[in-house]
One Martini backbone bead per residue (centre of mass of N, CA, C, O) as a GRO file, in nm:
protein
  300
    1MET     BB    1  12.054  12.301   7.299
    2ALA     BB    2  12.194  12.085   7.122
    3GLN     BB    3  12.114  11.874   6.878
    4ASN     BB    4  12.339  11.668   6.959
    5ASP     BB    5  12.159  11.609   7.244
    6LEU     BB    6  11.892  11.567   7.069
    7CYS     BB    7  11.640  11.262   7.051
    8TYR     BB    8  11.391  11.294   6.775
    9PHE     BB    9  11.113  11.123   6.673
   10GLY     BB   10  11.046  11.147   6.361
   11MET     BB   11  11.258  11.299   6.239
   12GLU     BB   12  11.506  11.356   5.974
   13GLU     BB   13  11.745  11.587   6.070
   14VAL     BB   14  11.869  11.408   6.274
   15LYS     BB   15  12.131  11.304   6.359
   16ASN     BB   16  12.231  10.976   6.369
   17ASP     BB   17  11.953  10.798   6.379
   18LYS     BB   18  12.056  10.491   6.461
   19THR     BB   19  12.183  10.569   6.737
   20CYS     BB   20  12.005  10.692   6.889
   21LYS     BB   21  11.832  10.488   6.885
   22GLY     BB   22  11.991  10.258   7.001
   23PHE     BB   23  12.068  10.385   7.268
   24ALA     BB   24  11.736  10.400   7.335
   25ASP     BB   25  11.712  10.131   7.377
   26ARG     BB   26  11.937  10.038   7.596
   27LEU     BB   27  11.836  10.226   7.791
   28THR     BB   28  11.482  10.153   7.745
   29LEU     BB   29  11.392   9.860   7.710
   30GLY     BB   30  11.192   9.955   7.397
   31ILE     BB   31  11.027  10.201   7.534
   32THR     BB   32  10.997  10.354   7.247
   33ARG     BB   33  10.872  10.152   7.041
   34VAL     BB   34  10.623  10.145   7.200
   35LEU     BB   35  10.536  10.410   7.213
   36GLU     BB   36  10.550  10.461   6.902
   37ASN     BB   37  10.266  10.236   6.893
   38LEU     BB   38  10.102  10.409   6.982
   39PRO     BB   39   9.812  10.550   7.017
   40GLY     BB   40   9.831  10.926   7.035
   41VAL     BB   41  10.188  10.965   6.986
   42LEU     BB   42  10.359  11.227   7.006
   43ASP     BB   43  10.735  11.341   7.098
   44VAL     BB   44  10.967  11.152   7.101
   45TRP     BB   45  11.188  11.245   7.376
   46PHE     BB   46  11.544  11.248   7.394
   47VAL     BB   47  11.812  11.326   7.632
   48GLU     BB   48  12.162  11.291   7.517
   49LYS     BB   49  12.441  11.215   7.761
   50PRO     BB   50  12.703  11.222   7.914
   51PRO     BB   51  12.854  11.099   8.061
   52ALA     BB   52  13.029  11.018   8.422
   53GLU     BB   53  13.332  11.132   8.586
   54LYS     BB   54  13.430  11.001   8.822
   55ARG     BB   55  13.522  11.197   8.990
   56CYS     BB   56  13.264  11.266   9.073
   57LEU     BB   57  13.133  11.075   9.211
   58LEU     BB   58  13.383  11.065   9.428
   59SER     BB   59  13.307  11.363   9.520
   60TRP     BB   60  13.016  11.317   9.624
   61GLU     BB   61  13.118  11.081   9.797
   62GLN     BB   62  13.267  11.280  10.001
   63LYS     BB   63  13.084  11.473  10.067
   64ASN     BB   64  12.817  11.288  10.152
   65ASN     BB   65  12.924  11.000  10.298
   66CYS     BB   66  12.794  10.859  10.010
   67ALA     BB   67  12.728  10.541   9.835
   68LEU     BB   68  12.723  10.456   9.565
   69PRO     BB   69  12.543  10.216   9.371
   70GLU     BB   70  12.635  10.049   9.165
   71ASP     BB   71  12.387  10.095   8.953
   72LEU     BB   72  12.407  10.359   8.941
   73ARG     BB   73  12.724  10.390   8.835
   74ASP     BB   74  12.702  10.305   8.625
   75PHE     BB   75  12.447  10.464   8.491
   76TYR     BB   76  12.686  10.709   8.522
   77LEU     BB   77  12.878  10.596   8.296
   78THR     BB   78  12.635  10.585   8.091
   79THR     BB   79  12.480  10.863   8.215
   80ASP     BB   80  12.417  11.198   8.307
   81GLY     BB   81  12.148  11.124   8.313
   82PHE     BB   82  11.750  11.094   8.221
   83MET     BB   83  11.541  11.198   7.942
   84LEU     BB   84  11.190  11.167   7.894
   85SER     BB   85  10.916  11.209   7.660
   86TRP     BB   86  10.545  11.291   7.584
   87ASN     BB   87  10.266  11.301   7.375
   88THR     BB   88   9.986  11.394   7.273
   89LYS     BB   89   9.606  11.439   7.104
   90LEU     BB   90   9.353  11.646   7.177
   91GLY     BB   91   9.252  11.725   6.879
   92ASN     BB   92   9.441  12.005   6.803
   93GLU     BB   93   9.579  11.917   7.073
   94VAL     BB   94   9.883  11.922   7.268
   95VAL     BB   95  10.032  11.673   7.518
   96PRO     BB   96  10.148  11.624   7.808
   97VAL     BB   97  10.251  11.320   7.979
   98GLY     BB   98  10.498  11.214   7.945
   99CYS     BB   99  10.791  11.148   8.266
  100MET     BB  100  11.170  11.070   8.267
  101MET     BB  101  11.338  11.103   8.554
  102ILE     BB  102  11.721  11.174   8.599
  103SER     BB  103  11.924  11.261   8.767
  104SER     BB  104  12.245  11.397   8.827
  105VAL     BB  105  12.452  11.470   9.001
  106ALA     BB  106  12.462  11.771   9.070
  107GLN     BB  107  12.143  11.727   9.142
  108LEU     BB  108  12.215  11.496   9.387
  109ARG     BB  109  12.070  11.628   9.615
  110PRO     BB  110  11.978  11.736   9.934
  111LEU     BB  111  11.664  11.745  10.135
  112ILE     BB  112  11.621  12.032  10.228
  113GLN     BB  113  11.607  12.337  10.345
  114SER     BB  114  11.535  12.618  10.332
  115ASN     BB  115  11.637  12.974  10.354
  116VAL     BB  116  11.319  13.092  10.492
  117TYR     BB  117  11.342  12.848  10.708
  118SER     BB  118  11.541  13.023  10.947
  119ILE     BB  119  11.411  13.098  11.156
  120PRO     BB  120  11.307  13.141  11.429
  121ASN     BB  121  11.064  12.912  11.545
  122THR     BB  122  11.024  12.760  11.298
  123PRO     BB  123  10.911  12.494  11.131
  124THR     BB  124  11.095  12.177  11.050
  125LEU     BB  125  11.144  11.876  10.933
  126ALA     BB  126  11.168  11.740  11.175
  127ASP     BB  127  10.867  11.829  11.295
  128LEU     BB  128  10.704  11.550  11.082
  129ASN     BB  129  10.800  11.327  11.283
  130PHE     BB  130  10.709  11.030  11.391
  131ASP     BB  131  10.609  10.778  11.611
  132ASP     BB  132  10.712  10.452  11.644
  133ASP     BB  133  10.352  10.389  11.672
  134LEU     BB  134  10.293  10.515  11.395
  135GLU     BB  135  10.403  10.269  11.217
  136GLU     BB  136  10.472  10.017  11.003
  137LEU     BB  137  10.513   9.678  11.099
  138ASP     BB  138  10.536   9.516  10.827
  139GLY     BB  139  10.718   9.749  10.710
  140PRO     BB  140  10.959   9.937  10.644
  141GLU     BB  141  11.142  10.175  10.713
  142LYS     BB  142  11.121  10.521  10.766
  143PRO     BB  143  11.244  10.797  10.732
  144HIS     BB  144  11.407  11.102  10.842
  145PHE     BB  145  11.416  11.482  10.951
  146ASP     BB  146  11.782  11.362  10.988
  147SER     BB  147  12.070  11.249  11.055
  148CYS     BB  148  11.944  10.938  10.988
  149CYS     BB  149  11.966  11.085  10.715
  150ARG     BB  150  11.999  11.064  10.399
  151ILE     BB  151  11.873  11.300  10.090
  152PHE     BB  152  11.811  11.214   9.784
  153GLU     BB  153  11.706  11.364   9.450
  154LEU     BB  154  11.576  11.237   9.205
  155ASP     BB  155  11.253  11.302   9.159
  156PRO     BB  156  11.010  11.585   9.093
  157CYS     BB  157  10.770  11.495   8.972
  158ASN     BB  158  10.622  11.719   8.860
  159GLY     BB  159  10.556  11.840   9.147
  160ASN     BB  160  10.439  11.566   9.303
  161GLY     BB  161  10.646  11.488   9.415
  162LYS     BB  162  10.966  11.259   9.534
  163VAL     BB  163  11.226  11.095   9.441
  164CYS     BB  164  11.436  10.900   9.673
  165LEU     BB  165  11.759  10.850   9.826
  166VAL     BB  166  11.809  10.662  10.080
  167TYR     BB  167  11.994  10.692  10.407
  168LYS     BB  168  12.034  10.464  10.681
  169ASN     BB  169  12.193  10.470  10.980
  170CYS     BB  170  12.331  10.708  11.040
  171THR     BB  171  12.686  10.920  11.073
  172SER     BB  172  12.891  11.141  11.172
  173GLY     BB  173  13.168  11.056  10.943
  174LEU     BB  174  13.016  10.794  10.820
  175MET     BB  175  12.992  10.583  10.557
  176VAL     BB  176  12.715  10.504  10.353
  177GLN     BB  177  12.619  10.219  10.191
  178GLN     BB  178  12.262  10.193  10.211
  179CYS     BB  179  12.011  10.205   9.998
  180GLU     BB  180  11.684  10.378   9.895
  181VAL     BB  181  11.340  10.435   9.681
  182TRP     BB  182  11.126  10.672   9.779
  183PHE     BB  183  10.828  10.859   9.832
  184LEU     BB  184  10.737  11.191   9.854
  185ASP     BB  185  10.469  11.364   9.905
  186ARG     BB  186  10.312  11.642   9.931
  187SER     BB  187  10.221  11.585  10.249
  188LEU     BB  188  10.504  11.441  10.367
  189PHE     BB  189  10.498  11.118  10.266
  190TRP     BB  190  10.590  10.788  10.310
  191HIS     BB  191  10.713  10.554  10.012
  192TYR     BB  192  10.784  10.248   9.910
  193LEU     BB  193  10.935  10.116   9.693
  194THR     BB  194  11.247  10.015   9.643
  195PRO     BB  195  11.589   9.852   9.728
  196SER     BB  196  11.697   9.947   9.393
  197PHE     BB  197  11.746  10.141   9.100
  198THR     BB  198  11.685   9.924   8.901
  199ALA     BB  199  11.376   9.851   9.020
  200TYR     BB  200  11.319  10.173   8.974
  201TYR     BB  201  11.382  10.187   8.646
  202ARG     BB  202  11.227   9.917   8.617
  203LEU     BB  203  10.928  10.101   8.669
  204MET     BB  204  10.934  10.365   8.507
  205ILE     BB  205  10.918  10.187   8.224
  206THR     BB  206  10.646  10.069   8.284
  207HIS     BB  207  10.500  10.341   8.326
  208LEU     BB  208  10.614  10.562   8.106
  209GLY     BB  209  10.582  10.831   8.300
  210LEU     BB  210  10.275  10.889   8.421
  211PRO     BB  211  10.081  11.072   8.605
  212GLU     BB  212  10.155  10.996   8.928
  213TRP     BB  213  10.278  10.646   8.983
  214GLN     BB  214  10.334  10.692   9.252
  215TYR     BB  215  10.075  10.631   9.369
  216ASN     BB  216  10.030  10.330   9.323
  217PHE     BB  217  10.195  10.304   9.626
  218THR     BB  218   9.961  10.413   9.773
  219PRO     BB  219   9.651  10.439   9.974
  220TYR     BB  220   9.500  10.612   9.759
  221GLY     BB  221   9.670  10.770   9.462
  222PRO     BB  222   9.553  10.879   9.215
  223SER     BB  223   9.423  11.021   9.025
  224PRO     BB  224   9.168  11.004   8.791
  225GLN     BB  225   9.344  11.177   8.534
  226ALA     BB  226   9.595  10.962   8.572
  227LYS     BB  227   9.352  10.698   8.548
  228GLN     BB  228   9.315  10.765   8.260
  229TRP     BB  229   9.570  10.729   8.127
  230ALA     BB  230   9.636  10.481   8.197
  231ALA     BB  231   9.420  10.349   8.104
  232LEU     BB  232   9.547  10.471   7.759
  233TYR     BB  233   9.877  10.328   7.835
  234GLN     BB  234   9.834  10.064   8.079
  235PRO     BB  235   9.741   9.808   8.016
  236LEU     BB  236   9.978   9.558   8.135
  237THR     BB  237   9.990   9.748   8.456
  238PHE     BB  238   9.698   9.845   8.492
  239HIS     BB  239   9.475   9.876   8.786
  240GLY     BB  240   9.193  10.033   8.890
  241ASP     BB  241   9.332   9.861   9.168
  242SER     BB  242   9.520   9.736   9.432
  243HIS     BB  243   9.244   9.587   9.530
  244SER     BB  244   9.142   9.222   9.555
  245ASP     BB  245   9.064   8.990   9.570
  246THR     BB  246   9.097   8.583   9.574
  247ALA     BB  247   9.092   8.571   9.235
  248GLY     BB  248   9.293   8.832   9.141
  249GLU     BB  249   9.043   9.043   9.146
  250PRO     BB  250   8.920   9.332   9.047
  251LEU     BB  251   8.743   9.545   9.255
  252LEU     BB  252   8.402   9.579   9.137
  253ASN     BB  253   8.100   9.807   9.065
  254LYS     BB  254   7.910   9.541   9.096
  255LEU     BB  255   7.577   9.462   8.954
  256ASP     BB  256   7.326   9.275   9.121
  257PRO     BB  257   6.969   9.279   9.074
  258ALA     BB  258   6.922   8.977   9.227
  259LYS     BB  259   7.061   9.115   9.510
  260ALA     BB  260   6.948   9.424   9.553
  261PHE     BB  261   6.640   9.364   9.463
  262CYS     BB  262   6.464   9.106   9.616
  263GLY     BB  263   6.271   9.227   9.784
  264LYS     BB  264   6.091   9.341   9.529
  265ALA     BB  265   6.078   9.061   9.381
  266LYS     BB  266   5.858   8.927   9.151
  267PRO     BB  267   5.766   8.670   9.109
  268PRO     BB  268   5.626   8.429   8.938
  269THR     BB  269   5.413   8.371   8.687
  270PRO     BB  270   5.200   8.124   8.684
  271LYS     BB  271   5.125   7.864   8.413
  272LYS     BB  272   4.864   7.802   8.298
  273LYS     BB  273   4.591   7.561   8.275
  274GLN     BB  274   4.418   7.351   8.142
  275ALA     BB  275   4.110   7.237   8.109
  276ALA     BB  276   4.132   6.957   8.134
  277GLN     BB  277   4.014   6.727   8.263
  278VAL     BB  278   3.824   6.507   8.495
  279PRO     BB  279   3.538   6.465   8.592
  280VAL     BB  280   3.282   6.414   8.785
  281SER     BB  281   3.054   6.184   8.796
  282GLY     BB  282   2.799   6.331   8.897
  283VAL     BB  283   2.771   6.602   8.819
  284SER     BB  284   2.815   6.546   8.498
  285THR     BB  285   2.555   6.421   8.431
  286ALA     BB  286   2.387   6.618   8.523
  287LYS     BB  287   2.595   6.816   8.285
  288ALA     BB  288   2.507   6.615   8.065
  289GLN     BB  289   2.183   6.601   8.063
  290GLY     BB  290   2.070   6.906   8.022
  291VAL     BB  291   2.226   6.935   7.782
  292SER     BB  292   2.033   6.733   7.612
  293GLY     BB  293   1.740   6.830   7.711
  294ARG     BB  294   1.777   7.134   7.522
  295HIS     BB  295   1.814   6.978   7.255
  296SER     BB  296   1.561   6.820   7.210
  297MET     BB  297   1.370   7.058   7.251
  298THR     BB  298   1.463   7.210   7.015
  299LYS     BB  299   1.375   7.009   6.805
  300GLN     BB  300   1.123   7.073   6.846
   0.00000   0.00000   0.00000
């Protein structure tokens, strides 16, 4: 990779550092400066790419019979793809953590099955389609691995799944216009992300490209390790659990001893009363006479 194609923040030998930073700030909505100010974050790398040519966009649309949405077209006319990564330091070891990526026009390929599985009678992606009655009634219709959907890989997610640009209700020979952004997890289940590329781009920037951040939009969530990274570097948008109570607070595993152990709780010990009481008339008179008698005998 040529030196002028790579912007590495924090190194003096990079050429046109101010120009590069200004472009990165505009393109990343200022998230590069946020990352640089986070504790422990280092090596914020931004790959500056030239804009895509209009003829490449037209060629892609004609080849795939899909019209690129206006916001994605404008994005490619600004930069042909996107790549930003950052590391952190644990002890003396540098650990890669964040990665934000958008495929270039040439890498925006259909999600198709490998030729390895082209043997007759072997399962295909279309065999993974579930019946319509198993789909959620309140959510958008999920994509299918058949000719009714055209699916393109937008981000490989470092092997943790795939973010895809999905065109639905496709007809052979006709160009389709509308598309959505979906996440395909490693178990090949679909999860809806956003209705447009712009909304997904902002979502990606907001999550800082943290590991498995797309799994926040699944019923099972990211792994415990990914949650730790999110709790460390994403205080504004991270919540330990997407489920919350009626007050809007996240549900935490709080232990209230007064409620949990109410069956074995000891009753409060009553306070000791003072001995000074009003004496009963008969008994007290007799006791007083006895005491006075003993005192008189002692004196004699």
